[in-house]
Coordinates of C-alpha atoms and ligand atoms in Angstrom, one line a residue:
X1 CA 11.7 2.9 -4.3
X2 CA 11.6 0.0 -6.6
X3 CA 9.0 0.4 -9.4
X4 CA 7.1 -2.5 -11.0
X5 CA 6.9 -3.2 -14.7
X6 CA 3.5 -1.5 -15.1
X7 CA 4.7 1.6 -13.2
X8 CA 7.8 1.8 -15.4
X9 CA 5.6 1.6 -18.5
X10 CA 3.7 4.7 -17.3
X11 CA 6.9 6.5 -16.6
X12 CA 8.2 5.6 -20.0
X13 CA 5.1 7.2 -21.5
X14 CA 5.4 10.3 -19.3
X15 CA 9.1 10.5 -20.5
X16 CA 8.0 10.5 -24.1
X17 CA 5.7 13.4 -23.5
X18 CA 8.5 15.4 -21.9
X19 CA 10.8 14.6 -24.9
X20 CA 8.1 15.9 -27.2
X21 CA 7.9 19.1 -25.3
X22 CA 11.7 19.4 -25.7
X23 CA 11.4 18.8 -29.4
X24 CA 8.6 21.3 -29.9
X25 CA 10.1 24.1 -27.8
X26 CA 13.6 23.6 -29.2
X27 CA 12.3 24.0 -32.7
X28 CA 10.6 27.3 -31.7
X29 CA 13.7 28.9 -30.2
X30 CA 14.7 32.0 -32.1
X31 CA 15.1 35.8 -31.4
X32 CA 11.8 37.5 -30.6
X33 CA 10.0 34.5 -29.3
X34 CA 8.9 35.0 -25.7
X35 CA 9.3 32.5 -22.9
X36 CA 5.5 32.5 -22.6
X37 CA 5.3 31.4 -26.2
X38 CA 7.4 28.4 -25.3
X39 CA 5.3 27.7 -22.3
X40 CA 2.1 27.8 -24.5
X41 CA 3.7 25.3 -26.9
X42 CA 4.5 23.0 -24.0
X43 CA 0.9 23.3 -22.7
X44 CA -0.4 22.2 -26.2
X45 CA 1.7 19.1 -26.1
X46 CA 0.4 18.2 -22.6
X47 CA -3.2 18.6 -23.8
X48 CA -2.7 16.7 -27.0
X49 CA -1.1 13.7 -25.1
X50 CA -3.7 13.8 -22.3
X51 CA -0.9 14.4 -19.8
X52 CA -1.0 16.6 -16.7
X53 CA 1.5 19.2 -15.7
X54 CA 3.6 18.5 -12.6
X55 CA 5.1 22.0 -12.7
X56 CA 1.8 24.0 -12.8
X57 CA 0.8 25.0 -9.2
X58 CA 3.8 23.1 -7.7
X59 CA 4.3 25.2 -4.6
X60 CA 2.4 27.9 -6.5
X61 CA 4.5 27.8 -9.7
X62 CA 2.4 29.5 -12.4
X63 CA 3.4 27.7 -15.6
X64 CA 4.0 24.3 -17.2
X65 CA 7.8 24.8 -17.9
X66 CA 10.6 26.7 -16.4
X67 CA 12.5 29.1 -18.7
X68 CA 15.8 30.4 -17.4
X69 CA 18.0 32.5 -19.7
X70 CA 21.7 33.2 -19.4
X71 CA 22.8 33.8 -15.7
X72 CA 19.5 32.4 -14.5
X73 CA 20.2 28.8 -13.4
X74 CA 16.7 27.3 -12.9
X75 CA 13.1 27.9 -12.0
X76 CA 12.5 30.9 -14.3
X77 CA 8.8 31.9 -14.8
X78 CA 7.7 32.2 -18.4
X79 CA 6.6 35.7 -19.3
X80 CA 7.1 38.5 -21.8
X81 CA 10.9 38.1 -22.0
X82 CA 11.8 38.0 -25.7
X83 CA 14.8 35.7 -26.5
X84 CA 17.7 37.7 -27.9
X85 CA 20.4 36.6 -30.4
X86 CA 23.3 35.2 -28.4
X87 CA 21.2 34.2 -25.4
X88 CA 21.2 30.7 -23.9
X89 CA 17.9 29.5 -22.6
X90 CA 17.3 26.6 -20.2
X91 CA 14.0 24.8 -20.5
X92 CA 12.8 22.5 -17.8
X93 CA 9.7 20.5 -18.5
X94 CA 7.6 17.7 -16.9
X95 CA 4.5 15.6 -17.4
X96 CA 2.3 13.2 -15.5
X97 CA 0.8 10.2 -17.3
X98 CA -1.6 8.0 -15.2
X99 CA -0.1 9.4 -12.0
X100 CA 3.5 8.8 -13.0
X101 CA 6.0 11.6 -13.6
X102 CA 8.7 12.5 -16.1
X103 CA 11.1 15.4 -15.8
X104 CA 13.9 16.7 -18.1
X105 CA 15.7 19.9 -19.0
X106 CA 18.0 21.2 -21.7
X107 CA 19.8 24.4 -22.6
X108 CA 19.9 25.8 -26.1
X109 CA 21.5 28.7 -27.9
X110 CA 19.4 31.5 -29.5
X111 CA 20.9 32.1 -32.9
X112 CA 24.7 32.4 -32.8
X113 CA 26.1 32.2 -29.3
X114 CA 29.6 32.8 -27.8
X115 CA 32.3 30.1 -27.8
X116 CA 32.0 30.1 -24.0
X117 CA 28.2 29.5 -24.1
X118 CA 28.7 26.7 -26.6
X119 CA 31.3 25.0 -24.5
X120 CA 29.3 25.4 -21.3
X121 CA 26.3 23.6 -22.9
X122 CA 28.5 20.9 -24.4
X123 CA 30.3 20.2 -21.0
X124 CA 27.0 20.3 -19.0
X125 CA 25.3 17.8 -21.3
X126 CA 28.4 15.6 -21.3
X127 CA 28.4 15.7 -17.4
X128 CA 24.8 14.6 -17.4
X129 CA 25.7 11.5 -19.5
X130 CA 28.7 10.8 -17.4
X131 CA 26.3 10.7 -14.4
X132 CA 23.8 8.6 -16.2
X133 CA 26.4 6.0 -16.9
X134 CA 26.7 5.4 -13.2
X135 CA 23.1 4.3 -12.8
X136 CA 23.8 0.6 -12.9
X137 CA 22.6 -2.3 -10.7
X138 CA 25.0 -2.6 -7.7
X139 CA 26.4 0.8 -8.2
X140 CA 26.2 3.6 -5.6
X141 CA 24.0 6.6 -6.1
X142 CA 26.6 9.3 -5.3
X143 CA 28.9 8.0 -8.0
X144 CA 26.5 10.0 -10.3
X145 CA 27.5 13.3 -8.7
X146 CA 31.1 12.4 -8.6
X147 CA 31.1 11.7 -12.3
X148 CA 29.2 14.9 -13.1
X149 CA 31.5 17.0 -10.9
X150 CA 34.6 15.5 -12.5
X151 CA 33.5 16.5 -16.1
X152 CA 32.4 20.0 -15.1
X153 CA 35.5 20.8 -13.0
X154 CA 37.9 19.4 -15.5
X155 CA 36.5 21.9 -17.9
X156 CA 37.1 24.7 -15.4
X157 CA 33.5 25.2 -14.4
X158 CA 31.6 24.7 -11.1
X159 CA 28.6 22.6 -10.2
X160 CA 25.7 24.2 -8.3
X161 CA 25.3 22.8 -4.8
X162 CA 22.0 24.1 -3.6
X163 CA 19.8 22.4 -6.2
X164 CA 20.0 18.7 -6.9
X165 CA 18.4 15.8 -8.7
X166 CA 16.0 13.4 -7.1
X167 CA 14.2 10.1 -7.2
X168 CA 10.9 10.4 -9.2
X169 CA 7.8 8.3 -9.5
X170 CA 4.3 9.1 -8.2
X171 CA 5.7 12.4 -7.1
X172 CA 8.1 14.6 -9.1
X173 CA 10.5 15.1 -6.2
X174 CA 11.0 11.9 -4.2
X175 CA 13.8 10.8 -1.8
X176 CA 16.6 10.4 -2.0
X177 CA 18.2 13.5 -3.6
X178 CA 20.8 13.1 -6.3
X179 CA 23.6 15.6 -5.7
X180 CA 25.7 16.7 -8.7
X181 CA 28.9 16.5 -6.7
X182 CA 30.5 14.1 -4.4
X183 CA 28.8 14.6 -1.0
X184 CA 31.4 12.6 1.0
X185 CA 29.7 9.2 1.1
X186 CA 28.7 6.7 -1.6
X187 CA 24.9 6.8 -0.9
X188 CA 22.3 4.1 -1.5
X189 CA 23.1 0.9 -3.5
X190 CA 21.3 0.9 -6.9
X191 CA 18.7 -1.7 -7.7
X192 CA 16.7 -2.5 -10.8
X193 CA 13.4 -0.5 -10.9
X194 CA 14.8 2.6 -9.2
X195 CA 14.1 5.8 -11.2
X196 CA 16.0 9.0 -10.8
X197 CA 16.1 12.5 -12.4
X198 CA 19.7 13.5 -12.8
X199 CA 20.1 17.2 -13.5
X200 CA 23.5 19.0 -13.4
X201 CA 23.4 22.8 -13.3
X202 CA 26.9 24.0 -14.3
X203 CA 28.2 27.5 -14.0
X204 CA 31.0 29.2 -15.9
X205 CA 32.0 31.0 -12.7
X206 CA 31.4 30.2 -9.1
X207 CA 28.6 27.9 -7.9
X208 CA 27.1 30.5 -5.6
X209 CA 23.4 31.4 -6.2
X210 CA 20.7 33.8 -5.2
X211 CA 17.0 34.0 -5.7
X212 CA 15.2 37.0 -7.3
X213 CA 12.3 38.8 -5.6
X214 CA 9.8 36.7 -7.5
X215 CA 10.9 33.9 -5.1
X216 CA 11.5 31.5 -8.0
X217 CA 14.3 32.6 -10.4
X218 CA 17.6 31.2 -9.2
X219 CA 20.6 33.3 -10.5
X220 CA 24.4 32.9 -10.5
X221 CA 25.8 35.2 -7.8
X222 CA 28.5 36.4 -10.2
X223 CA 26.3 37.0 -13.2
X224 CA 28.1 34.5 -15.3
X225 CA 26.3 31.9 -17.5
X226 CA 24.7 28.7 -16.3
X227 CA 23.4 25.6 -18.2
X228 CA 21.1 22.8 -17.1
X229 CA 20.5 19.4 -18.6
X230 CA 18.3 16.7 -17.1
X231 CA 16.9 13.3 -17.9
X232 CA 14.6 10.8 -16.1
X233 CA 16.4 7.4 -16.0
X234 CA 15.6 3.9 -14.7
X235 CA 18.1 1.5 -13.3
X236 CA 17.6 -1.8 -15.2
X237 CA 19.4 -5.1 -15.4
X238 CA 20.5 -4.0 -18.9
X239 CA 22.0 -0.7 -17.7
X240 CA 20.5 2.8 -17.5
X241 CA 17.3 3.4 -19.5
X242 CA 16.6 7.0 -20.3
X243 CA 12.9 7.7 -20.4
X244 CA 12.9 11.3 -21.5
X245 CA 14.1 10.7 -25.1
X246 CA 11.9 10.6 -28.2
Ligands
LIG1 MG1 14.1 17.6 -11.7

């Protein structure tokens, strides 16, 4: 879908709200803080900015952010889990401003983390930016996944297959999907005004996943660490414009 200027303006504003949620939650991450504490901070930002949550009640999801520690990949439900020294925690957040959506995620360490955890986070974030660089007019959408996969696999890691990025606009998840790997075809040709959420999930071990009994929490099958970084980005005549930054 091609978005008009006024639509892009609203998405830009939604993106700023998501970036603020990232800043506020990141600043609060330390041992002893619960994932519900982080959710409550995110809810305060949404209220202060007159934004609505696109996560709350999405297929019944009970919170405004997803909080996924360690071997949990995505979709963790905030609760009484207390962050521990050495954990990594993935925070996925979204906002709706005047009907338009923003969506972004990051992974952060709690206190001092292992060298493996640090490297995983660095590689995953770098893979996101390698993908973002492919969002140029005339490019092909699946070059994004090819670039993400190359960075992750060169580092010896694997890219999750079952969960992918997506177009975004008046809905959080719009078509087409944005795989984080090369799916075997170049995909749609990119035009100015298209907006995508690119969101690599990178695992230290294999890319296999399973879902906990809560029907939400997605885990690595082998119990090894996973990281998740995401931005909402517009394709423009001047190159990719990332909306979910402060
Ligand atoms: Mg997303």
